[in-house]
Amino acid sequence: MRKRLFGLAVAALFAFSACGGAASPSPSATSAQSAAPTGSAEASAPAGKIDITIASSKYKPDAVGNTGGKLLFGISGEPTSLWFGAYDNFANNVDAFSPALWNLWSNTGDLKYYGQLATNIPTVDNGGVTMVGDGMDVKIDLVAGAQWSDGQPITCDDVAYMVEWSLDKDQVGLITGKAGWEDITGVDGGTGTNCVVHFKKVYEQYLSLWAPLLPKHYLQTTTVKKAQTTLYTHAKADDVAKGVYSGPYMPVSWTAGSQLDYKPNPKFWETIKKATAPFDDVTFKFYADPQTEIAGYQNGEIDVALEFNHTHLPLMASINPDEIQGEVGVTYEHTSWNFKHMSDNFGADGAKALITALHYLIDKDEINQRVLAGTAEPGCNFVFKDAWWYKDIPCYKVDPDKAKQVLDAAGFTAGADGVREKNGKKVELLACTRADRDYRVNTLRLIGDQVAKAGIKFNLDHVATDRAVLFSSWEGPDAAAPDAPCNLTRGNFDVTEFAWVGTPDPVSIQYQYLSKYDPTEGDHSGQNYIRIKNPDLDTKINSMNTTVDLEKIKTTMGDIEDFYVNPDNAFPEIALYNWKTVLIRNPKMHNIVNNSTAATQSWNIEDWWREQ
Amino acid sequence: LGKYILRRLIGVIPTLFFTSLIIYGILLSAPGGPAGRYAQNPKMTAAEKAEVLKRWGLDQPIPIQYCRWIGFCNPNGEGLGMFISDKGVPHFLPPFLGGGDNGLVHGDLGTSITTAAPVTDTIGARLLPTAILAGTALVIWIILAFIFGIIAAVKRYTKTDTAITISTYVGLSFPTFWLGLMLVLIFAAQLKILPASGMWDARTSPAFGTPAYWTYFGAKPLVALGDMARHLVLPVITLVITQVAADARFVRASMIDALNRDFVRTARAKGVPESKVRTRHALRNALLPVVTNVALELPFLFTGAFVTESIFSWPGMGREAVAATAEFDYPILMGILIITGLIVVLANLLADIVYAIADPRISYG
């Protein structure tokens, strides 16, 4: 489905939505898990401290009741490589990658961390992270005795080599860049499994590194420069069988345009899971679009159909509701407002009043009912309710009268045509969104009607914009013309609608809201399209960037959420609703549990099993 | 004829050159590009993103990119030196003479930006599935076009002619994506009697083209063929319905033209039975332009049907082209388009030759 709700999954951040999730394995009953304290240190907070739990998921898989046979699962779309987390960040690739290669840590659907190849979730509270001068040491306990698919041991040497490999001068195209890696001064542990990573400064996102952990001995079979084109390739169908893997199922054949076939990775089941693989064969099938994927499921071609969202629910009307799993997830739809444009036209105070009024004018329930047939869950906070830093803040009420009062007080007066104006400029806002997302085009049209009641006019001439123009770079071969209407990077818009994908790491919001990530600044790669420049907000976000104190982060995020949600603060981003992440499954399948994070819905595939 | 063929074959070179030049220019000038996947990633610095572009060769002006793609320029050279190979001779020369090894003139279509696989491997893997689908559809629709066209011509201006004309035009008017989707929803989702997509049953058969598949095929050829036939039904129906109209109209017009010719009138005057007049006299003459037209449709065997292959997840050239377009995978697109161009040119040549063979009055001296 989705050509991509694409996510900057492993890269951490928040990503644009277009389709769908990402992947990671389960906190299930692996030996890694059971051996791990899995956050128990945080679970019972000392008196006076905020109770923060980042590792105790609600997920409890059923014991495998049957083994053997073939599992078929599908998506609409096609993965492109197994290099997810390294050289690419396509959401489709996660479903291909996650059965094959494990991270040190991953995330459950309720946004908790769990160990994959690591048995611990290192935090300050449980002693896994210790502060050393300006830096920090992070303890990583690998699964003792774990082996790669070729029988080589998984050791701290692999952990260390990933740092070296990522920072190599010939390394080109890592989607994580060098961020985090360049702060590491050394990794102790050698060929053992108890590693200590030394950071020269605090790197808050340390749990997003080693995703995945790659085998040193396999990477060393070629040069760093040639790694992407010679390892984990699928130029020929059976090339993938030459790779070295750590996950439950290893790719054995990739038929372009059709399917990816896996066999159980015996070393995983012997040394990591210590169990019998539930399936003898696994096939990941690629469909052209959601409708044919649903038809394929109805026809019995696949056991599990993945990567749908709330917009696809109407297509599932003829499917037994018991077979459909839909949960609200981390992806949230929102409108972004170009604060700089508004300030240039109406002054800073005028812009603030305008945005406050817009908060009160946008009726999200009406959007949900009229555009989305009631399939979404309207909200006003950008943080997913299961996130450990979520603050439950009541939403403000839609209030057109209050909006008009705010506009009147700020000096916006209605012209002869009913459109308000200030400083001789009419409040006519250029609305833009992707042309291939009908529901967004329709939403902006509806919002246009809602705000018109207060004398705000939407210019809908470019409401349906080519994706390549909307999100194109500032410069380079994929850049649109500097004055191209609706280019977000250049700021040629007033309002746009898209979705951000929340991550398990709150600090990733920095790329959206820090002043320095205004795309006009620096190397123009920032995602602060709304051009918010708030020194207080900057201070708060920066303070989280340099701490691993979860309590401090949660408190700070709570402040930011308060600031975001209260219309009087005129935050130039208005959350509309959270997406639902949806899948369909054969009723005989067990342990299919949604996950809207970058781990995607195949996150716990090692726990899946099917009744006879 | 031999000289004519040789002359035409030589003419293929400039034709392809200018075709590739135009296609390349248009592709690279379009908004967007593969770098877009990194554009919104603030974790990568501008320098890191520039390195990615450099690796793909997209940091160069379009003329230089084209020069490298076609193989006249050395990717390691600069200025005029780019026309010289690493061994100091003109780069366009073949490798065994010290020339370069990149680009079309050296048989290298490059590497996919998306998958890092050689373009030739990617295209090679897609050829057979497309040939199977397109070939099956082509044969069926041509047969049907002949049947419908001849019946319509013989019974022209009757209700039969009208019915055939209307029904074929209705088929032609169906948007391919809509028709394909409707067939899937009816026969796969509701009736559950035909597969929704793909080329084989992934539950019972190994993936087509893999060694395991050929082993399976060898052991159970009828089962494998039957399985493929089931998967062919819906995409072939889609293609036939949407394609048969044009050829049927062509056959009808050609047949009507032949039936009105003097030699047909003469044959009838001589008392030749009407069935023989139609088959021996009119049809044989009507075939001439039709055969030419069919020859011009042969490139379809390579290019496949973009929309149909995509809807039915048929792992052929059309699906690959659509995916490559979405990902701005220029090397794959150029590979498909230039080979398509070559086949179109050759198909034209073939059509001319067939025409000459079928009609001895034609001279290519």
PDB file of C-alpha atoms in Angstrom, chain A residues 345-351 353 407 409-413 419-427:
ATOM      1  CA  ASN A 345       1.986  39.901   5.708  1.00  0.00           C
ATOM      2  CA  PHE A 346       0.260  40.662   8.979  1.00  0.00           C
ATOM      3  CA  GLY A 347       3.024  41.228  11.497  1.00  0.00           C
ATOM      4  CA  ALA A 348       3.999  38.772  14.229  1.00  0.00           C
ATOM      5  CA  ASP A 349       1.019  39.617  16.413  1.00  0.00           C
ATOM      6  CA  GLY A 350      -1.335  39.422  13.470  1.00  0.00           C
ATOM      7  CA  ALA A 351       0.059  36.047  12.495  1.00  0.00           C
ATOM      8  CA  ALA A 353      -3.950  35.940  16.165  1.00  0.00           C
ATOM      9  CA  LEU A 407      -9.381  38.335  14.642  1.00  0.00           C
ATOM     10  CA  ALA A 409      -9.123  42.241  18.384  1.00  0.00           C
ATOM     11  CA  ALA A 410      -6.030  41.852  16.237  1.00  0.00           C
ATOM     12  CA  GLY A 411      -7.313  44.371  13.699  1.00  0.00           C
ATOM     13  CA  PHE A 412      -8.419  42.041  10.938  1.00  0.00           C
ATOM     14  CA  THR A 413     -11.373  43.755   9.324  1.00  0.00           C
ATOM     15  CA  VAL A 419     -12.581  38.491   3.268  1.00  0.00           C
ATOM     16  CA  ARG A 420     -10.712  39.963   6.180  1.00  0.00           C
ATOM     17  CA  GLU A 421      -7.661  42.145   5.689  1.00  0.00           C
ATOM     18  CA  LYS A 422      -4.950  43.763   7.734  1.00  0.00           C
ATOM     19  CA  ASN A 423      -2.164  46.109   6.763  1.00  0.00           C
ATOM     20  CA  GLY A 424      -3.909  46.392   3.403  1.00  0.00           C
ATOM     21  CA  LYS A 425      -3.412  42.687   2.745  1.00  0.00           C
ATOM     22  CA  LYS A 426      -6.222  40.216   2.416  1.00  0.00           C
ATOM     23  CA  VAL A 427      -6.222  37.011   4.409  1.00  0.00           C
TER      24      VAL A 427
END
